[in-house]
Structure formats: C-alpha cells, structure tokens
Amino acid sequence: MRVGVVTFPGTLDDHDAARAVRFAGGEALSLWHGDSDLQGVAGVILPGGFSYGDYLRCGAIARFSPIMSAIIPAAEKGLPVLGICNGFQVLCESHLLPGALTRNSELHFLCRDQEIEIVNNESAWTSDFSNGERIIIPLKNGEGSFQCDDRTLNELESNNRVIARYVGLNPNGSRNSIAGITNARGNVVGVMPHPEHAVDPLTGPTADGLAFFTSLMKTRI
Amino acid sequence: MAKVIVDVVLKDEILDPQGDAISRALPRMGFTFSPTSVRQGKSFIITLDHEPGSDELSEIEKAAATLLSNPVIESFSIRVEN
C-alpha cells in the first residue's frame, strides 16, 4: 500500500513518518507541498514540524498550499488522512477536523514520553488498537491545547469522535484531556503526540505508535 | 493613503494562557490597576495608497475571515485610519 507523506517548508518529521509507514509494511511516497497530484496514494500523512514557520497561526498558511487543495476534497470523499502534531493543526485550519490547537496552558514547550489511552478503535488509523489500550509515545509541542466550543465538544463526545486522551495529569489544558479526534466518517484523524517516533524501541521509548500505521494497512477503501 | 487595521482576538470562551500570564505579571511589576483579565490579540495593518472602496473593504473582510483569523477560536474587527 502506497502512503503519501507531505513535506511543507518547515516540516520536521516527514522522514520518521515515512519510516513508520515502511515499518508497518507499506510504501512511503514523498509529496511536496507545491504539488497538487496525490499520485494515487491510499492514504496521506501530514507530519509534525513548523510548516511555513508557524507564521500567522500554526497550520494557517499550509492549509492554502497546492497539496492541501488536493487533499481536502479527497479527504471529504473518504481518503484516510492522519495529521500528527503540526499536521493536526493543519487539519483543524482546513476544517477537516473541528476545533483548534492553542498555546499549552502553562506556556511551556513540552517534550516528553506521554501515556495516552486509545478510546475509539473504529477509525482508519486506530483499528489495530484495542479500546482502552494505554500506550506511551512522545509528546513534543508548544501549541497542543485542544480547544473548541461547548457544542462542538458535546458533538465529539456524543458521537465517539475522540480517539485518544491523555492519561493522568492533563499536560496542556486540552478540553476533556483530548489527545486526538476523528471526523464523522472516521477516515481523518488528528493526534497531538507522535506515534511515528515510537515504532522501534531502538529509536523511541516504545513501539506503541506502530499500530496507527498498521491500522491503515488493514483499512480497505 | 489609508490604513485598514484588522484586529484579531481570541473569542471569550477560548482559554488565553498568554493573556493570563500577562495578567499575573502586571501586579508583580508593581502596577496597581489590578485587571480582572487581560486578553492578547494581534493586529494586521494593511496600507493602501488610496481610500478603500466598499468592494475592497468587503474583500479585506473576506481575507480576515479566511486567512487572518481562525473563526473557530478568534473574532475580528476592521477599522480604517486615514
């Protein structure tokens, strides 16, 4: 299965995302922000980093790049898309996912191994987990606080669209300790901590993140 | 010449940790006006070599609603200075 990994100017984690795809048994295809051809990929990953220097707002400029003009309509038709960290911010700015990511409540950039609980294993990117599974993957961001209005929060909670929550102390002030969400269809997922940095115990704290990528391999489109 | 100024602020219900930090810093620095809250925003100053017409102002409003602000968490206001 070919999975596209997008590189914006300022993207940092595209190589780890591509490696995670290969570890999961897929083929990673690099997609450049200035291109608008998805080259028939079966899924897309928007990796972490600081696209366009985080100018204006995180993800705000990336959202208007040519590659996003191709990804947005494809995602609306069901193409699996995973946004990690900055990628999650791009998905919110694109309105593929509701809410927004704002400054961490304590204003510090956090970089640590974080325990999260998978609370919805029905999305395209979480089906290889069991519900309630607790995993440890790196969290590293300054603007990771998930915020939305009460109506959106109710909608997310009542429709089982939260896919992961932080375990223990809420690290960044995210509403309801939300670490990741999905769209109504379950093909678009945004997650703040980094599964692609935890696919191999040699280079990460665990291999717990790998199941995000093996989940996609099991998804039939 | 005219300046069109777009002020963008977080909506009231959105947590503003930067504003909160400023609010806590003020009394620590000896200021006595004791704010009940401080909200931090940003301004975009758009300079034109002419007075903006109503078509241009509505275009600027569209830019403010799509690019300059994120309507999910922010609101904006537009004013013109000569």
Short mmCIF file of C-alpha atoms in Angstrom, two decimals:
data_model
loop_
_atom_site.label_atom_id
_atom_site.label_comp_id
_atom_site.label_asym_id
_atom_site.label_seq_id
_atom_site.Cartn_x
_atom_site.Cartn_y
_atom_site.Cartn_z
CA MET A 1 0.00 0.00 0.00
CA ARG A 2 1.37 3.41 -1.00
CA VAL A 3 1.05 6.15 1.60
CA GLY A 4 1.86 9.78 0.85
CA VAL A 5 3.91 11.76 3.36
CA VAL A 6 3.66 15.52 2.85
CA THR A 7 6.62 17.85 3.23
CA PHE A 8 5.92 21.55 3.76
CA PRO A 9 8.74 24.07 4.21
CA GLY A 10 9.48 23.67 7.93
CA THR A 11 8.20 20.10 8.26
CA LEU A 12 10.47 18.08 10.59
CA ASP A 13 9.03 14.62 10.99
CA ASP A 14 8.45 13.50 7.40
CA HIS A 15 11.36 11.04 7.44
CA ASP A 16 10.18 9.39 10.65
CA ALA A 17 6.63 9.23 9.26
CA ALA A 18 7.92 7.57 6.07
CA ARG A 19 9.95 5.13 8.17
CA ALA A 20 6.86 4.32 10.26
CA VAL A 21 4.94 3.53 7.05
CA ARG A 22 7.75 1.17 5.95
CA PHE A 23 7.86 -0.48 9.41
CA ALA A 24 4.12 -1.12 9.04
CA GLY A 25 4.72 -2.86 5.71
CA GLY A 26 3.70 -0.02 3.42
CA GLU A 27 5.47 2.01 0.77
CA ALA A 28 6.03 5.69 1.61
CA LEU A 29 5.77 8.25 -1.17
CA SER A 30 7.01 11.78 -0.58
CA LEU A 31 4.50 14.51 -1.52
CA TRP A 32 5.76 18.08 -1.94
CA HIS A 33 3.62 20.99 -0.71
CA GLY A 34 3.81 22.70 -4.11
CA ASP A 35 2.42 19.70 -6.00
CA SER A 36 -1.27 19.06 -6.40
CA ASP A 37 -1.16 15.45 -7.61
CA LEU A 38 -1.75 12.79 -4.95
CA GLN A 39 -0.32 10.13 -7.31
CA GLY A 40 -2.95 7.58 -6.37
CA VAL A 41 -1.84 7.09 -2.75
CA ALA A 42 -4.14 5.08 -0.47
CA GLY A 43 -3.60 7.39 2.48
CA VAL A 44 -1.83 10.61 3.43
CA ILE A 45 0.18 11.62 6.49
CA LEU A 46 0.68 15.27 7.43
CA PRO A 47 3.73 15.10 9.70
CA GLY A 48 4.84 17.31 12.55
CA GLY A 49 7.10 20.34 12.45
CA PHE A 50 6.62 24.03 11.85
CA SER A 51 5.08 24.36 8.38
CA TYR A 52 5.77 27.81 6.91
CA GLY A 53 7.47 28.72 10.19
CA ASP A 54 4.13 28.61 12.06
CA TYR A 55 3.65 32.17 10.75
CA LEU A 56 0.22 33.70 11.38
CA ARG A 57 -1.11 30.61 13.19
CA CYS A 58 0.14 27.02 13.24
CA GLY A 59 -1.04 25.39 10.02
CA ALA A 60 -2.76 28.52 8.70
CA ILE A 61 -0.55 29.01 5.64
CA ALA A 62 -0.07 25.29 4.95
CA ARG A 63 -3.82 24.95 4.66
CA PHE A 64 -3.76 27.01 1.45
CA SER A 65 -0.86 25.11 -0.20
CA PRO A 66 -1.46 23.33 -3.55
CA ILE A 67 -1.12 19.86 -1.99
CA MET A 68 -3.83 20.69 0.59
CA SER A 69 -6.13 21.80 -2.25
CA ALA A 70 -5.89 18.19 -3.47
CA ILE A 71 -6.02 16.55 -0.02
CA ILE A 72 -9.09 18.41 1.31
CA PRO A 73 -11.58 17.20 -1.35
CA ALA A 74 -10.04 13.70 -1.34
CA ALA A 75 -10.39 13.50 2.46
CA GLU A 76 -14.01 14.63 2.19
CA LYS A 77 -14.56 11.68 -0.17
CA GLY A 78 -13.01 9.22 2.30
CA LEU A 79 -9.23 9.19 1.70
CA PRO A 80 -7.56 8.27 5.02
CA VAL A 81 -5.54 11.23 6.33
CA LEU A 82 -3.51 11.28 9.55
CA GLY A 83 -2.31 14.63 10.91
CA ILE A 84 0.32 14.43 13.61
CA CYS A 85 1.08 17.49 15.76
CA ASN A 86 1.52 20.30 13.18
CA GLY A 87 -0.42 18.04 10.81
CA PHE A 88 -3.32 18.02 13.31
CA GLN A 89 -3.15 21.83 13.35
CA VAL A 90 -3.29 21.88 9.53
CA LEU A 91 -6.37 19.60 9.58
CA CYS A 92 -8.14 21.94 12.02
CA GLU A 93 -7.23 25.02 9.95
CA SER A 94 -8.56 23.16 6.88
CA HIS A 95 -11.83 22.48 8.76
CA LEU A 96 -11.46 18.77 8.06
CA LEU A 97 -11.49 18.46 11.84
CA PRO A 98 -13.30 20.77 14.29
CA GLY A 99 -11.68 22.88 16.99
CA ALA A 100 -8.19 24.36 17.13
CA LEU A 101 -4.87 23.85 18.88
CA THR A 102 -3.70 26.73 21.05
CA ARG A 103 -0.76 27.52 23.35
CA ASN A 104 -0.15 24.96 26.10
CA SER A 105 -1.87 26.16 29.27
CA GLU A 106 1.45 26.53 31.13
CA LEU A 107 3.05 28.21 28.06
CA HIS A 108 5.98 25.77 28.01
CA PHE A 109 7.09 23.71 25.04
CA LEU A 110 6.65 20.14 26.28
CA CYS A 111 8.91 17.30 25.19
CA ARG A 112 8.38 14.01 26.98
CA ASP A 113 7.12 10.46 26.73
CA GLN A 114 3.37 10.65 27.27
CA GLU A 115 0.87 7.98 28.21
CA ILE A 116 -2.38 8.14 26.23
CA GLU A 117 -5.45 5.92 26.12
CA ILE A 118 -7.00 4.87 22.81
CA VAL A 119 -10.73 5.41 23.32
CA ASN A 120 -12.01 4.75 19.79
CA ASN A 121 -10.55 1.90 17.72
CA GLU A 122 -13.00 2.29 14.85
CA SER A 123 -11.16 4.96 12.84
CA ALA A 124 -8.97 4.22 9.82
CA TRP A 125 -5.87 4.92 11.91
CA THR A 126 -6.74 3.23 15.23
CA SER A 127 -8.38 -0.05 14.22
CA ASP A 128 -5.29 -2.08 15.13
CA PHE A 129 -5.56 -0.99 18.79
CA SER A 130 -7.97 -2.41 21.33
CA ASN A 131 -10.35 0.01 23.01
CA GLY A 132 -8.96 1.28 26.29
CA GLU A 133 -5.39 0.33 25.29
CA ARG A 134 -2.80 2.54 27.01
CA ILE A 135 0.33 3.43 25.07
CA ILE A 136 3.41 5.62 25.57
CA ILE A 137 4.57 7.81 22.69
CA PRO A 138 6.49 11.13 22.58
CA LEU A 139 4.66 14.44 23.05
CA LYS A 140 6.58 17.49 21.78
CA ASN A 141 4.81 20.73 21.07
CA GLY A 142 4.15 24.24 22.30
CA GLU A 143 0.64 24.64 20.91
CA GLY A 144 -1.08 21.39 21.74
CA SER A 145 -4.05 22.52 23.77
CA PHE A 146 -7.20 21.29 22.02
CA GLN A 147 -9.92 23.95 22.26
CA CYS A 148 -13.44 24.15 20.87
CA ASP A 149 -16.82 25.50 21.92
CA ASP A 150 -19.19 23.50 24.16
CA ARG A 151 -21.45 22.50 21.27
CA THR A 152 -18.52 21.01 19.31
CA LEU A 153 -17.23 19.25 22.42
CA ASN A 154 -20.65 17.67 23.01
CA GLU A 155 -20.81 16.60 19.39
CA LEU A 156 -17.35 15.00 19.58
CA GLU A 157 -18.13 13.20 22.83
CA SER A 158 -21.63 12.01 21.97
CA ASN A 159 -20.57 10.69 18.55
CA ASN A 160 -17.48 8.82 19.81
CA ARG A 161 -15.14 11.05 17.83
CA VAL A 162 -12.43 11.37 20.50
CA ILE A 163 -9.83 8.73 19.57
CA ALA A 164 -7.29 9.28 22.38
CA ARG A 165 -6.98 11.04 25.73
CA TYR A 166 -4.01 11.93 27.92
CA VAL A 167 -3.68 9.67 30.95
CA GLY A 168 -3.03 11.28 34.33
CA LEU A 169 -2.27 15.00 34.53
CA ASN A 170 -3.60 16.93 31.53
CA PRO A 171 -0.29 18.15 30.02
CA ASN A 172 -1.51 21.17 28.05
CA GLY A 173 -5.03 22.17 29.11
CA SER A 174 -6.78 20.33 26.27
CA ARG A 175 -10.54 20.17 26.79
CA ASN A 176 -11.54 16.78 28.25
CA SER A 177 -7.83 15.76 28.03
CA ILE A 178 -8.29 15.19 24.29
CA ALA A 179 -5.11 13.99 22.54
CA GLY A 180 -6.72 13.07 19.22
CA ILE A 181 -10.03 13.21 17.33
CA THR A 182 -11.54 11.91 14.11
CA ASN A 183 -14.11 13.19 11.62
CA ALA A 184 -17.64 11.76 11.42
CA ARG A 185 -16.59 9.22 8.79
CA GLY A 186 -13.51 8.03 10.70
CA ASN A 187 -11.04 8.47 7.83
CA VAL A 188 -9.44 11.73 9.02
CA VAL A 189 -7.57 11.59 12.33
CA GLY A 190 -5.57 14.26 14.12
CA VAL A 191 -3.33 13.39 17.05
CA MET A 192 -1.06 15.69 19.05
CA PRO A 193 1.57 13.22 20.37
CA HIS A 194 3.85 11.47 17.89
CA PRO A 195 3.23 7.79 17.03
CA GLU A 196 5.84 7.93 14.23
CA HIS A 197 8.61 8.46 16.81
CA ALA A 198 7.60 5.26 18.62
CA VAL A 199 7.75 2.45 16.06
CA ASP A 200 11.06 0.89 17.10
CA PRO A 201 12.42 0.52 20.67
CA LEU A 202 15.92 1.28 19.29
CA THR A 203 14.96 4.87 18.44
CA GLY A 204 11.86 5.56 20.53
CA PRO A 205 10.52 4.92 24.02
CA THR A 206 8.32 2.06 22.75
CA ALA A 207 6.97 0.61 19.53
CA ASP A 208 3.43 1.52 20.66
CA GLY A 209 2.88 4.03 17.85
CA LEU A 210 3.25 1.46 15.09
CA ALA A 211 -0.40 0.38 15.34
CA PHE A 212 -1.53 3.76 13.91
CA PHE A 213 0.22 2.80 10.68
CA THR A 214 -0.65 -0.91 10.66
CA SER A 215 -4.28 0.17 11.19
CA LEU A 216 -4.21 1.84 7.79
CA MET A 217 -2.77 -1.28 6.16
CA LYS A 218 -5.87 -3.18 7.36
CA THR A 219 -8.25 -0.48 6.09
CA ARG A 220 -9.92 -1.37 2.84
CA ILE A 221 -11.02 1.62 0.86
CA MET B 1 -3.31 56.89 1.66
CA ALA B 2 -5.24 54.83 4.15
CA LYS B 3 -4.52 52.14 6.69
CA VAL B 4 -7.01 49.33 7.14
CA ILE B 5 -6.46 47.72 10.53
CA VAL B 6 -7.73 44.22 11.27
CA ASP B 7 -7.76 43.41 14.99
CA VAL B 8 -7.94 39.71 15.83
CA VAL B 9 -8.70 38.45 19.36
CA LEU B 10 -9.47 35.05 20.84
CA LYS B 11 -13.18 34.52 21.49
CA ASP B 12 -14.17 35.00 25.14
CA GLU B 13 -14.72 31.29 25.76
CA ILE B 14 -11.26 30.30 24.47
CA LEU B 15 -8.52 29.88 27.06
CA ASP B 16 -5.78 32.54 26.63
CA PRO B 17 -2.76 31.40 28.66
CA GLN B 18 -0.61 34.27 27.30
CA GLY B 19 -3.16 36.86 28.43
CA ASP B 20 -3.39 35.13 31.82
CA ALA B 21 0.40 35.25 32.21
CA ILE B 22 0.40 38.98 31.42
CA SER B 23 -2.43 39.50 33.89
CA ARG B 24 -0.37 37.81 36.62
CA ALA B 25 2.80 39.71 35.68
CA LEU B 26 1.27 43.19 35.97
CA PRO B 27 0.76 43.29 39.78
CA ARG B 28 4.11 41.53 40.22
CA MET B 29 5.72 44.51 38.44
CA GLY B 30 4.03 46.95 40.78
CA PHE B 31 1.14 48.12 38.60
CA THR B 32 -1.88 48.76 40.80
CA PHE B 33 -4.76 48.88 38.29
CA SER B 34 -5.48 45.19 39.04
CA PRO B 35 -7.13 43.91 35.82
CA THR B 36 -9.86 41.28 36.10
CA SER B 37 -8.42 39.80 32.91
CA VAL B 38 -6.06 40.50 30.01
CA ARG B 39 -6.68 39.11 26.52
CA GLN B 40 -3.86 39.10 23.98
CA GLY B 41 -4.63 39.61 20.31
CA LYS B 42 -2.92 40.74 17.13
CA SER B 43 -3.33 43.48 14.55
CA PHE B 44 -2.77 43.49 10.81
CA ILE B 45 -2.10 46.94 9.39
CA ILE B 46 -2.86 46.96 5.68
CA THR B 47 -1.61 50.10 3.91
CA LEU B 48 -3.26 51.29 0.69
CA ASP B 49 -2.29 54.25 -1.49
CA HIS B 50 -5.94 55.28 -1.70
CA GLU B 51 -9.17 55.29 0.26
CA PRO B 52 -10.63 51.76 0.17
CA GLY B 53 -13.94 51.41 -1.62
CA SER B 54 -16.73 49.25 -0.30
CA ASP B 55 -15.76 46.41 -2.65
CA GLU B 56 -12.19 46.45 -1.33
CA LEU B 57 -13.38 46.59 2.26
CA SER B 58 -15.58 43.55 1.73
CA GLU B 59 -12.60 41.76 0.15
CA ILE B 60 -10.49 42.63 3.20
CA GLU B 61 -13.30 41.33 5.40
CA LYS B 62 -13.23 38.07 3.45
CA ALA B 63 -9.44 37.84 3.89
CA ALA B 64 -9.87 38.49 7.61
CA ALA B 65 -12.44 35.71 7.91
CA THR B 66 -10.44 33.13 5.93
CA LEU B 67 -6.73 33.77 6.41
CA LEU B 68 -6.07 36.45 9.05
CA SER B 69 -8.31 34.89 11.70
CA ASN B 70 -9.45 31.37 12.51
CA PRO B 71 -13.22 31.74 13.03
CA VAL B 72 -13.23 28.63 15.23
CA ILE B 73 -11.35 30.40 18.02
CA GLU B 74 -10.98 34.05 17.02
CA SER B 75 -13.12 37.06 16.18
CA PHE B 76 -12.01 40.15 14.27
CA SER B 77 -12.93 43.77 13.72
CA ILE B 78 -11.90 46.12 10.91
CA ARG B 79 -11.26 49.86 11.12
CA VAL B 80 -9.92 52.38 8.62
CA GLU B 81 -7.47 55.15 9.53
CA ASN B 82 -6.55 57.96 7.14
#
